[in-house]
Coordinates of C-alpha atoms in Angstrom, one line a residue:
M1 CA 86.0 149.2 32.6
E2 CA 85.4 146.7 29.9
L3 CA 87.6 144.2 28.0
T4 CA 86.7 142.7 24.6
F5 CA 88.9 139.9 23.3
L6 CA 89.7 140.3 19.6
G7 CA 92.0 137.3 19.5
T8 CA 92.4 134.4 21.8
S9 CA 94.6 131.8 20.0
A10 CA 98.2 131.0 20.8
G11 CA 100.9 131.3 18.0
V12 CA 98.7 130.9 15.0
P13 CA 95.0 131.6 14.2
T14 CA 92.3 129.0 14.0
R15 CA 88.9 129.0 12.3
S16 CA 87.4 130.3 15.4
R17 CA 90.2 132.1 17.2
N18 CA 92.5 134.9 15.9
V19 CA 95.8 135.7 17.5
T20 CA 96.2 137.9 20.5
A21 CA 94.6 141.3 20.9
I22 CA 92.4 142.7 23.7
L23 CA 90.4 145.9 23.4
F24 CA 90.1 147.8 26.7
K25 CA 87.6 150.5 27.6
P26 CA 89.2 152.4 30.5
G27 CA 86.1 154.1 31.9
D28 CA 82.5 155.0 31.5
Q29 CA 83.1 158.4 29.8
G30 CA 84.3 159.0 26.2
S31 CA 84.9 156.7 23.3
G32 CA 88.7 156.3 23.8
R33 CA 90.0 152.7 23.9
W34 CA 93.3 151.0 24.7
L35 CA 94.7 147.9 22.9
F36 CA 96.7 145.2 24.5
D37 CA 98.8 143.4 21.8
C38 CA 98.0 143.5 18.1
G39 CA 98.4 140.2 16.4
E40 CA 97.9 139.7 12.6
G41 CA 94.3 140.5 11.6
T42 CA 93.5 142.7 14.6
Q43 CA 92.1 145.5 12.4
H44 CA 89.8 142.9 10.7
Q45 CA 88.5 141.9 14.1
L46 CA 87.9 145.5 15.0
L47 CA 85.5 145.7 12.0
R48 CA 83.2 143.4 13.9
T49 CA 83.0 145.7 16.9
A50 CA 81.6 149.2 17.5
S51 CA 85.2 150.5 17.7
H52 CA 87.7 151.5 15.0
P53 CA 91.4 152.4 14.9
G54 CA 90.7 156.1 15.5
N55 CA 89.2 155.3 18.9
I56 CA 92.4 153.7 20.1
E57 CA 94.5 156.1 22.2
K58 CA 97.1 153.7 23.6
I59 CA 98.6 150.4 22.5
F60 CA 100.5 148.1 24.9
I61 CA 102.7 145.5 23.3
S62 CA 103.7 142.7 25.7
H63 CA 106.6 141.4 23.5
L64 CA 107.8 141.2 20.0
H65 CA 106.7 137.7 19.0
G66 CA 104.8 137.9 15.7
D67 CA 101.4 136.7 17.1
H68 CA 101.4 139.8 19.3
I69 CA 102.7 142.5 16.8
F70 CA 102.2 141.5 13.2
G71 CA 98.9 143.4 13.0
L72 CA 100.4 146.6 14.3
P73 CA 101.8 148.2 11.1
G74 CA 98.6 147.7 9.2
L75 CA 96.5 149.2 12.0
L76 CA 98.8 152.2 12.3
C77 CA 98.5 152.9 8.6
S78 CA 94.7 152.3 8.4
R79 CA 94.3 154.7 11.3
S80 CA 96.1 157.4 9.3
M81 CA 94.3 156.6 6.0
A82 CA 90.9 156.9 7.8
G83 CA 91.9 160.5 8.6
S84 CA 92.4 160.2 12.3
V85 CA 94.5 163.1 13.7
A86 CA 94.2 162.0 17.4
P87 CA 97.5 161.2 19.1
L88 CA 98.5 157.6 19.6
T89 CA 101.0 156.3 22.2
L90 CA 102.7 152.9 22.0
Y91 CA 104.3 151.1 25.0
G92 CA 106.4 148.0 24.8
P93 CA 109.9 146.4 25.1
E94 CA 113.1 147.5 23.5
G95 CA 113.0 147.1 19.8
L96 CA 109.4 148.3 19.4
R97 CA 110.5 151.6 17.9
E98 CA 112.8 150.0 15.4
Y99 CA 110.1 147.5 14.4
V100 CA 107.5 150.2 13.8
E101 CA 109.8 152.7 12.1
T102 CA 111.4 150.0 9.8
C103 CA 107.9 148.7 8.8
L104 CA 106.8 152.2 7.9
R105 CA 110.0 153.1 6.1
L106 CA 110.3 150.0 4.0
S107 CA 106.6 150.0 3.0
G108 CA 106.7 153.7 2.1
S109 CA 104.1 154.4 4.8
W110 CA 103.6 157.2 7.3
T111 CA 101.2 158.4 9.9
D112 CA 99.4 161.8 9.8
Y113 CA 98.8 161.9 13.6
P114 CA 101.3 162.3 16.5
L115 CA 102.8 158.9 17.3
E116 CA 104.8 158.4 20.5
I117 CA 106.7 155.2 21.2
H118 CA 107.9 154.4 24.7
E119 CA 110.2 151.5 25.2
I120 CA 109.6 150.6 28.8
E121 CA 111.2 148.8 31.8
A122 CA 109.4 147.2 34.7
G123 CA 107.7 149.7 37.0
Q124 CA 105.1 152.3 36.8
I125 CA 104.4 153.4 33.2
F126 CA 102.0 156.3 33.9
D127 CA 99.4 157.7 36.2
D128 CA 96.8 160.0 34.6
G129 CA 95.0 160.7 37.9
D130 CA 92.3 158.1 37.0
L131 CA 94.2 155.0 36.2
R132 CA 97.7 153.9 37.1
V133 CA 99.5 151.4 34.9
S134 CA 102.5 149.4 35.9
A135 CA 104.5 146.8 34.0
A136 CA 106.2 143.6 35.3
S137 CA 108.8 141.5 33.6
L138 CA 107.6 138.0 32.8
V139 CA 109.2 134.6 32.1
H140 CA 109.5 134.2 28.3
P141 CA 112.3 133.6 25.8
V142 CA 112.2 137.3 24.8
E143 CA 111.6 140.4 26.8
C144 CA 108.0 140.3 27.8
Y145 CA 105.7 142.3 30.1
G146 CA 102.4 142.0 32.0
W147 CA 100.3 145.0 32.9
R148 CA 98.6 146.0 36.2
I149 CA 95.8 148.6 35.7
E150 CA 94.7 150.2 38.9
Q151 CA 91.8 152.6 39.1
H152 CA 92.1 155.3 41.8
D153 CA 89.5 155.1 44.5
R154 CA 86.3 157.1 43.8
P155 CA 84.8 159.6 46.2
G156 CA 81.9 158.3 48.3
T157 CA 78.3 159.1 47.5
L158 CA 77.2 162.6 48.3
D159 CA 74.4 162.9 50.8
A160 CA 72.1 165.0 48.6
R161 CA 69.1 164.5 50.8
G162 CA 70.9 165.7 53.9
L163 CA 72.3 168.7 52.1
A164 CA 68.8 169.6 50.8
A165 CA 67.5 169.4 54.4
A166 CA 70.3 171.7 55.4
G167 CA 69.2 174.2 52.9
V168 CA 71.8 173.5 50.1
S169 CA 70.1 173.5 46.7
P170 CA 71.2 171.0 44.1
G171 CA 73.4 172.6 41.3
P172 CA 77.0 173.5 40.6
L173 CA 77.8 173.5 44.3
F174 CA 77.1 169.8 44.5
Q175 CA 79.8 169.0 42.0
K176 CA 82.4 170.8 44.2
L177 CA 81.1 169.2 47.3
K178 CA 81.3 165.7 45.7
K179 CA 85.0 166.4 45.1
G180 CA 85.4 167.1 48.8
E181 CA 85.8 170.8 48.4
R182 CA 84.7 173.5 50.8
V183 CA 82.1 176.0 49.5
R184 CA 80.6 179.2 50.9
L185 CA 76.9 179.6 50.6
E186 CA 75.1 182.9 50.0
D187 CA 74.1 183.1 53.7
G188 CA 77.8 182.9 54.7
R189 CA 77.9 179.3 55.9
V190 CA 80.9 177.2 54.8
I191 CA 80.1 173.6 53.9
D192 CA 82.9 171.0 53.8
G193 CA 82.2 168.4 51.2
R194 CA 84.2 165.8 53.0
E195 CA 81.7 165.8 55.8
W196 CA 78.9 164.9 53.4
L197 CA 80.5 162.1 51.5
G198 CA 80.1 158.4 52.2
P199 CA 83.0 156.0 52.3
P200 CA 85.3 156.0 49.3
Q201 CA 84.5 153.5 46.6
R202 CA 87.5 151.2 46.0
G203 CA 88.9 151.4 42.5
K204 CA 89.0 148.3 40.3
T205 CA 92.3 146.5 39.4
V206 CA 92.9 144.4 36.2
A207 CA 96.0 142.4 35.6
I208 CA 96.7 141.5 31.9
F209 CA 99.5 139.0 31.3
G210 CA 101.6 138.6 28.2
D211 CA 103.0 135.2 27.4
T212 CA 104.7 133.7 30.5
A213 CA 105.7 130.7 32.4
P214 CA 105.2 130.8 36.2
G215 CA 107.6 133.4 37.7
P216 CA 108.4 135.6 40.7
A217 CA 106.7 138.8 39.3
A218 CA 103.3 137.1 38.7
L219 CA 101.9 137.3 42.2
M220 CA 102.8 141.0 42.6
L221 CA 101.1 141.7 39.3
A222 CA 98.0 139.8 40.1
N223 CA 97.7 140.4 43.9
G224 CA 94.1 141.2 44.9
A225 CA 93.0 141.9 41.3
D226 CA 89.3 142.1 40.5
L227 CA 90.2 140.4 37.2
I228 CA 93.2 138.5 35.9
V229 CA 93.7 137.8 32.2
H230 CA 96.2 135.0 31.9
E231 CA 97.4 132.6 29.2
A232 CA 96.6 128.9 29.4
T233 CA 98.3 127.7 26.4
L234 CA 98.4 124.0 27.3
E235 CA 96.8 121.4 29.6
H236 CA 98.3 120.5 32.9
A237 CA 99.7 117.2 31.6
M238 CA 101.9 119.2 29.2
A239 CA 103.3 121.5 31.9
E240 CA 106.9 120.7 31.2
K241 CA 106.6 121.5 27.5
A242 CA 104.6 124.7 28.2
N243 CA 107.1 126.0 30.8
S244 CA 110.1 125.2 28.7
R245 CA 108.7 127.5 26.0
G246 CA 107.8 130.3 28.4
H247 CA 104.1 129.4 28.7
S248 CA 101.6 128.3 31.4
T249 CA 99.0 125.7 31.7
S250 CA 95.4 126.0 32.7
R251 CA 96.1 124.8 36.3
Q252 CA 99.1 127.1 36.7
A253 CA 96.9 130.1 35.7
A254 CA 94.3 129.0 38.2
A255 CA 96.8 128.5 40.9
L256 CA 98.1 132.0 40.5
A257 CA 94.5 133.5 40.7
R258 CA 93.9 131.5 43.8
D259 CA 97.2 132.5 45.5
A260 CA 96.7 136.1 44.5
H261 CA 93.2 136.2 46.1
A262 CA 91.8 137.5 42.8
A263 CA 88.1 137.8 42.2
R264 CA 88.0 136.5 38.6
L265 CA 90.2 134.8 36.0
I266 CA 89.9 134.7 32.3
I267 CA 92.1 132.3 30.5
T268 CA 93.1 132.9 26.9
H269 CA 96.0 132.3 24.4
I270 CA 94.7 128.8 23.8
S271 CA 96.9 126.5 21.6
S272 CA 95.6 125.7 18.2
R273 CA 95.8 122.0 19.0
Y274 CA 92.6 122.3 21.0
S275 CA 89.1 121.9 19.5
P276 CA 86.2 123.6 21.3
E277 CA 85.9 120.5 23.4
G278 CA 89.6 120.6 24.3
A279 CA 89.3 124.2 25.3
A280 CA 86.4 123.3 27.5
A281 CA 88.6 120.7 29.2
L282 CA 91.2 123.5 29.9
L283 CA 88.4 125.5 31.5
A284 CA 87.4 122.6 33.6
E285 CA 91.0 122.1 34.8
S286 CA 91.2 125.8 35.8
R287 CA 87.9 125.7 37.6
A288 CA 88.9 122.7 39.6
L289 CA 91.4 125.0 41.4
F290 CA 89.8 128.4 40.9
P291 CA 86.0 128.2 40.3
E292 CA 85.7 131.8 39.2
T293 CA 87.4 131.1 35.9
E294 CA 86.0 132.0 32.5
L295 CA 87.3 131.0 29.0
A296 CA 87.8 133.8 26.5
E297 CA 86.5 133.4 23.0
D298 CA 86.9 135.9 20.2
F299 CA 84.6 138.9 20.9
Y300 CA 83.9 137.8 24.4
S301 CA 83.4 140.8 26.7
A302 CA 84.0 141.2 30.4
S303 CA 82.9 144.3 32.4
L304 CA 84.0 145.4 35.9

């Protein structure tokens, strides 16, 4: 899995930071991508990556504030104008369907590909057998969600050397054995793949937060995550102002990562009031509580 930050500013863009959007590569296979939020200018940011709107299979909208959705109508239309016919699914709060349909109708636009819009509630959103995605309700002035992406455990490594010593030749049978299936050999022996697999490989977990003040759902969303992406709009001295507007500080994001026993934290959604030096100070505040903190910049990538 890999995340690429297309926008890392809060509220309004700056010279170096666009507003919120995160491109997510769900696995090692295929070119499909997911997008988390779609602030104004997201399709311009995509032009500076190896991806394009046609690669995007799913878009998750945390909430309907403009810095998270004003880029969505343009991206949907560009995807159609580029000739993409691949289906696209949107997930987000109540009102997302009305917003998209109204923008398309009033602008005389349309999509030439299947477009599904799911207005969600907290809970499991889907499980495709490889990844399970759940949503949690966050503390913000409007309905807002965070996302927990859990990769199913992988089968352990197949003991190919031991199988070869037992007279099992590499080939199609190995694929079945790696899945833990039973196979019958030409000599009549039955081999149980489960007996030739090492311990399962634990799947990775990523928690991506929308805008939020500290709240009761945060720990559940972040618990044990390999990576947390969390806003750090303001510095700790401005906690009261941040929380009153449904936002968090650098130290509050770090405290959550620490209490959730997470492996890594990436802070983003940085207020436009901060220069690069100010953003570095936010990072230092987070690292004082949770050393494994990174500061997102536009086009910064993180792999798991």
